[in-house]
XYZ file of C-alpha atoms in Angstrom:
333
model
C -28.941 40.400 -15.590
C -28.789 39.478 -11.879
C -26.268 36.958 -10.610
C -27.876 33.907 -8.954
C -27.528 33.939 -5.190
C -24.899 31.531 -3.918
C -26.152 28.795 -1.616
C -24.785 29.200 1.895
C -24.302 26.910 4.876
C -27.384 28.535 6.441
C -29.547 27.629 3.440
C -28.488 24.001 3.755
C -29.064 24.028 7.528
C -32.531 25.490 7.155
C -33.522 23.009 4.433
C -32.042 20.032 6.303
C -33.510 21.063 9.647
C -30.164 21.095 11.446
C -27.846 23.702 12.934
C -25.386 25.504 10.694
C -22.559 24.092 12.821
C -23.740 20.567 11.958
C -23.447 21.371 8.253
C -19.946 22.758 8.804
C -18.872 19.633 10.703
C -20.353 17.399 7.988
C -17.851 18.814 5.499
C -14.971 19.781 7.759
C -14.977 17.070 10.442
C -17.421 14.350 9.376
C -16.422 11.915 12.155
C -18.190 14.179 14.649
C -21.529 13.841 12.842
C -23.950 10.904 13.097
C -23.822 8.805 9.897
C -27.556 9.200 9.125
C -27.421 12.968 9.715
C -24.311 13.229 7.570
C -25.981 11.444 4.659
C -29.038 13.647 4.972
C -27.017 16.879 5.028
C -24.923 15.789 2.043
C -28.025 14.929 0.032
C -29.581 18.344 0.781
C -26.328 20.117 -0.054
C -26.090 18.332 -3.394
C -29.717 19.158 -4.230
C -29.160 22.838 -3.441
C -25.816 22.955 -5.244
C -23.884 23.896 -2.134
C -20.058 23.806 -2.255
C -18.174 24.435 1.003
C -15.448 27.056 1.222
C -12.142 25.097 0.963
C -10.321 27.448 3.348
C -13.024 27.212 5.990
C -13.096 23.440 5.689
C -9.314 23.255 6.047
C -9.347 25.451 9.150
C -11.919 23.244 10.831
C -10.543 19.839 9.844
C -6.842 20.612 9.790
C -6.787 19.010 6.324
C -6.433 20.814 2.992
C -7.047 17.851 0.634
C -3.910 18.982 -1.188
C -0.506 17.377 -1.708
C 2.628 18.896 -3.224
C 5.325 17.197 -5.245
C 8.811 18.720 -5.532
C 11.266 17.671 -8.261
C 14.827 18.953 -8.798
C 14.453 19.612 -12.538
C 11.002 19.959 -14.067
C 12.455 19.818 -17.596
C 14.004 16.361 -17.073
C 11.854 13.751 -18.898
C 12.764 11.252 -16.173
C 10.195 12.909 -13.918
C 7.345 13.015 -16.470
C 6.074 9.536 -15.622
C 6.560 10.079 -11.882
C 4.546 13.296 -11.997
C 1.822 11.674 -14.087
C 1.473 8.732 -11.702
C 1.338 10.974 -8.622
C -1.200 13.337 -10.173
C -3.480 10.493 -11.290
C -3.473 8.899 -7.830
C -4.219 12.252 -6.200
C -7.083 12.901 -8.626
C -8.536 9.458 -7.948
C -8.593 10.334 -4.243
C -10.175 13.747 -4.961
C -6.965 15.443 -3.793
C -5.572 18.641 -5.308
C -2.051 18.174 -6.695
C 0.599 20.921 -6.650
C 3.902 20.623 -8.528
C 7.079 22.585 -7.804
C 10.733 22.353 -8.807
C 13.823 23.067 -6.748
C 16.498 23.735 -9.386
C 18.757 20.953 -8.002
C 19.040 22.851 -4.685
C 18.466 21.331 -1.260
C 18.129 24.816 0.260
C 15.392 25.736 -2.228
C 13.654 22.441 -1.497
C 13.629 23.097 2.253
C 12.385 26.668 1.779
C 9.491 25.512 -0.413
C 8.440 22.893 2.107
C 8.383 25.455 4.908
C 6.517 27.969 2.750
C 3.861 25.500 1.554
C 3.466 23.560 4.799
C 0.221 25.232 5.917
C -1.354 24.824 2.487
C -0.875 21.083 1.950
C -1.354 17.811 3.811
C 1.939 16.323 2.677
C 4.883 16.349 0.292
C 6.226 13.891 -2.255
C 9.952 14.592 -2.635
C 11.420 13.140 -5.850
C 15.216 12.721 -5.900
C 15.551 15.073 -2.936
C 18.803 17.019 -2.746
C 18.556 17.753 0.991
C 20.966 16.135 3.476
C 19.587 13.211 5.492
C 19.572 15.210 8.748
C 17.575 18.060 7.194
C 15.065 15.638 5.682
C 14.635 13.807 8.985
C 14.100 17.090 10.856
C 11.422 18.192 8.384
C 9.713 14.789 8.603
C 9.144 15.343 12.331
C 6.938 18.316 11.488
C 5.569 17.475 8.027
C 4.107 14.500 6.193
C 6.768 13.334 3.701
C 7.120 10.504 1.182
C 10.362 10.086 -0.757
C 11.027 8.850 -4.303
C 14.495 7.701 -5.419
C 15.898 8.460 -1.992
C 16.292 6.607 1.303
C 16.497 8.155 4.770
C 16.351 5.914 7.848
C 12.870 5.731 9.330
C 11.129 7.622 6.510
C 8.672 6.109 4.022
C 9.444 6.146 0.323
C 9.637 4.468 -3.058
C 12.843 3.407 -4.810
C 13.672 1.696 -8.078
C 15.906 -1.337 -7.547
C 19.123 0.204 -8.854
C 21.304 -2.450 -7.224
C 20.093 -5.417 -9.276
C 19.590 -3.228 -12.349
C 23.144 -1.914 -12.237
C 24.446 -5.461 -11.986
C 22.419 -6.335 -15.085
C 24.212 -3.489 -16.824
C 27.656 -4.690 -15.668
C 26.852 -8.259 -16.762
C 25.782 -6.958 -20.170
C 29.056 -5.068 -20.652
C 31.135 -7.997 -19.371
C 29.382 -10.345 -21.801
C 30.509 -8.048 -24.624
C 34.128 -8.415 -23.542
C 34.584 -5.082 -21.762
C 37.218 -5.152 -19.039
C 36.881 -1.533 -17.894
C 34.065 0.940 -17.328
C 33.835 4.539 -16.187
C 30.849 5.916 -14.268
C 30.184 9.585 -15.022
C 28.493 10.699 -11.822
C 25.660 13.142 -11.204
C 25.371 16.004 -8.665
C 27.112 15.966 -5.271
C 23.763 15.956 -3.459
C 22.332 13.023 -5.425
C 21.658 9.930 -3.313
C 21.124 7.971 -6.530
C 24.606 8.820 -7.780
C 26.126 7.130 -4.754
C 23.820 4.117 -4.920
C 24.492 3.545 -8.602
C 28.248 3.785 -8.152
C 28.213 1.319 -5.241
C 26.260 -1.214 -7.317
C 28.372 -0.711 -10.446
C 31.697 -0.949 -8.615
C 30.605 -4.063 -6.691
C 29.379 -5.718 -9.877
C 32.566 -4.809 -11.735
C 34.716 -6.265 -8.954
C 32.788 -9.532 -9.124
C 33.394 -9.692 -12.876
C 37.047 -8.778 -12.642
C 36.484 -5.449 -14.405
C 38.162 -2.146 -13.616
C 35.688 0.594 -12.595
C 36.356 4.313 -12.220
C 34.086 7.113 -11.009
C 34.467 10.599 -12.484
C 32.487 13.756 -11.837
C 30.253 15.209 -10.649
C 28.706 16.386 -13.912
C 25.464 18.340 -14.430
C 22.738 15.715 -15.092
C 21.739 17.404 -18.355
C 22.636 17.189 -22.032
C 24.890 20.229 -21.594
C 27.036 18.275 -19.139
C 27.833 15.635 -21.753
C 30.716 17.476 -23.417
C 33.018 17.566 -20.403
C 31.869 14.088 -19.342
C 32.709 12.570 -22.747
C 36.155 14.145 -22.801
C 36.856 12.812 -19.302
C 35.700 9.345 -20.349
C 38.079 9.292 -23.316
C 41.017 10.327 -21.135
C 40.195 7.485 -18.710
C 40.821 4.889 -21.416
C 37.756 2.823 -20.442
C 35.956 0.976 -23.237
C 32.497 1.400 -21.651
C 30.802 4.519 -20.276
C 27.866 4.492 -17.832
C 26.274 7.917 -17.412
C 24.361 9.057 -14.329
C 21.200 9.514 -16.400
C 19.996 9.445 -19.985
C 20.225 13.212 -20.479
C 23.914 13.134 -19.639
C 24.370 10.046 -21.845
C 22.738 11.805 -24.810
C 25.107 14.747 -24.319
C 28.020 12.282 -24.278
C 26.856 10.716 -27.558
C 26.704 14.161 -29.161
C 30.217 15.053 -28.037
C 31.662 11.740 -29.196
C 30.045 12.235 -32.608
C 31.593 15.704 -32.821
C 35.016 14.209 -32.119
C 34.552 11.428 -34.644
C 34.539 8.685 -32.002
C 32.408 5.773 -33.195
C 29.817 4.362 -30.772
C 29.788 1.477 -30.017
C 32.748 0.431 -32.218
C 35.323 2.353 -30.187
C 33.422 2.941 -26.947
C 30.066 1.786 -25.536
C 27.672 4.188 -23.776
C 24.770 3.424 -21.416
C 22.501 5.498 -19.202
C 19.766 5.308 -16.592
C 16.003 6.054 -16.650
C 14.921 5.157 -20.235
C 13.488 8.630 -20.791
C 11.330 9.634 -23.721
C 13.759 10.108 -26.606
C 16.372 7.572 -25.438
C 15.520 5.430 -28.454
C 15.484 8.432 -30.840
C 19.146 9.423 -30.497
C 21.859 7.980 -32.756
C 22.778 5.361 -31.843
C 19.733 4.438 -29.753
C 20.686 4.403 -26.076
C 21.083 1.317 -23.899
C 19.618 2.224 -20.508
C 18.206 0.953 -17.233
C 14.438 1.406 -17.024
C 12.020 1.444 -14.091
C 8.254 1.935 -13.547
C 8.339 5.679 -12.853
C 4.579 6.172 -13.090
C 4.056 3.433 -10.512
C 6.597 5.149 -8.248
C 4.551 8.371 -8.326
C 1.327 6.512 -7.564
C 2.899 4.585 -4.693
C 4.326 7.736 -3.082
C 0.946 9.476 -3.011
C -0.592 6.256 -1.674
C 1.889 6.379 1.200
C 0.779 9.923 2.053
C -2.883 8.910 1.950
C -2.206 5.930 4.221
C -0.262 8.080 6.678
C -3.219 10.434 6.904
C -5.606 7.565 7.641
C -6.115 5.530 10.804
C -3.794 2.847 9.378
C -0.738 5.086 9.721
C -0.057 4.275 13.373
C -0.234 0.538 12.643
C 1.767 0.493 9.422
C 4.645 2.769 10.423
C 7.215 3.871 7.823
C 6.662 2.130 4.523
C 9.346 1.365 1.925
C 8.369 0.270 -1.570
C 10.992 -1.233 -3.897
C 10.061 -1.438 -7.590
C 11.906 -3.597 -10.136
C 14.221 -2.291 -12.862
C 15.217 -3.854 -16.161
C 17.899 -3.303 -18.777
C 16.840 -2.050 -22.207
C 19.547 -3.023 -24.697
C 19.869 -0.828 -27.773
C 22.591 0.147 -30.257
C 24.910 2.255 -28.076
C 26.590 -0.778 -26.497
C 28.563 -3.389 -28.414
C 31.603 -5.654 -28.275
C 34.733 -4.201 -26.721
C 37.266 -3.009 -29.303
C 40.019 -5.524 -30.040
């Protein structure tokens, strides 16, 4: 059985009555082709079943129609919605979507950007662990959009942790708590610093004592040491850097026979899948993660368009809200 001959650029050119270079420009650099000619060539190509070589098109246009998203921990459910939103927006724009993880390492993140740079049109960096200076240097050479991170002059999407954290402090204060301990995430986490600033400011306004301990690994496995540290602090309320850490804290407290929330209240951030399955169900701060992923890819698409020069760096702030469940309750007498 013979394999059908693949349609080439020369077949399309011959059928359309144009030069092969015109066909190449139609797919690789359409702005250099008259609109009527472009429509004609595209119609002929579709009728013949012609599909351009992606590498050749990229070489001619300087565009790969591909974006990459890097996350620090691909197993963290917090990123599931972000990834889904980014992938759906890329698909809607007929853009190929590549996903990579950096294992909580800023060095790994930088290396992956430099390695993938020629293969993609831009990067979405979720909860980047790179220092500000490194990120700014890379942004001078590459198209970047940030999620859950702010660097001066760079576009990105953030969840409003400031107002959300104050909601959390108000909730604990309304239950009679006079002290809280924040169990912080990794050293390189911008979010860890932002959350602590908002929590400590809110606690001061409410006349509550606030302590920061850590860093702790932002995973369930980090919960054991974090829970023990929280008990030593004497605080009646615990706020964990994220829900995974909070779930690990709940497990450790259960092992030690510490009743939640009767003896100590526990809250987290992110409202991940499973936060309402643990015992007790976890009080947490939620945000529209899928919308954050969509908005970040939209920023990249806008930067690649003619609007980029007019719009400049774009910052999107999305609202957060407190989800109250069973892990927080009145302060012990």
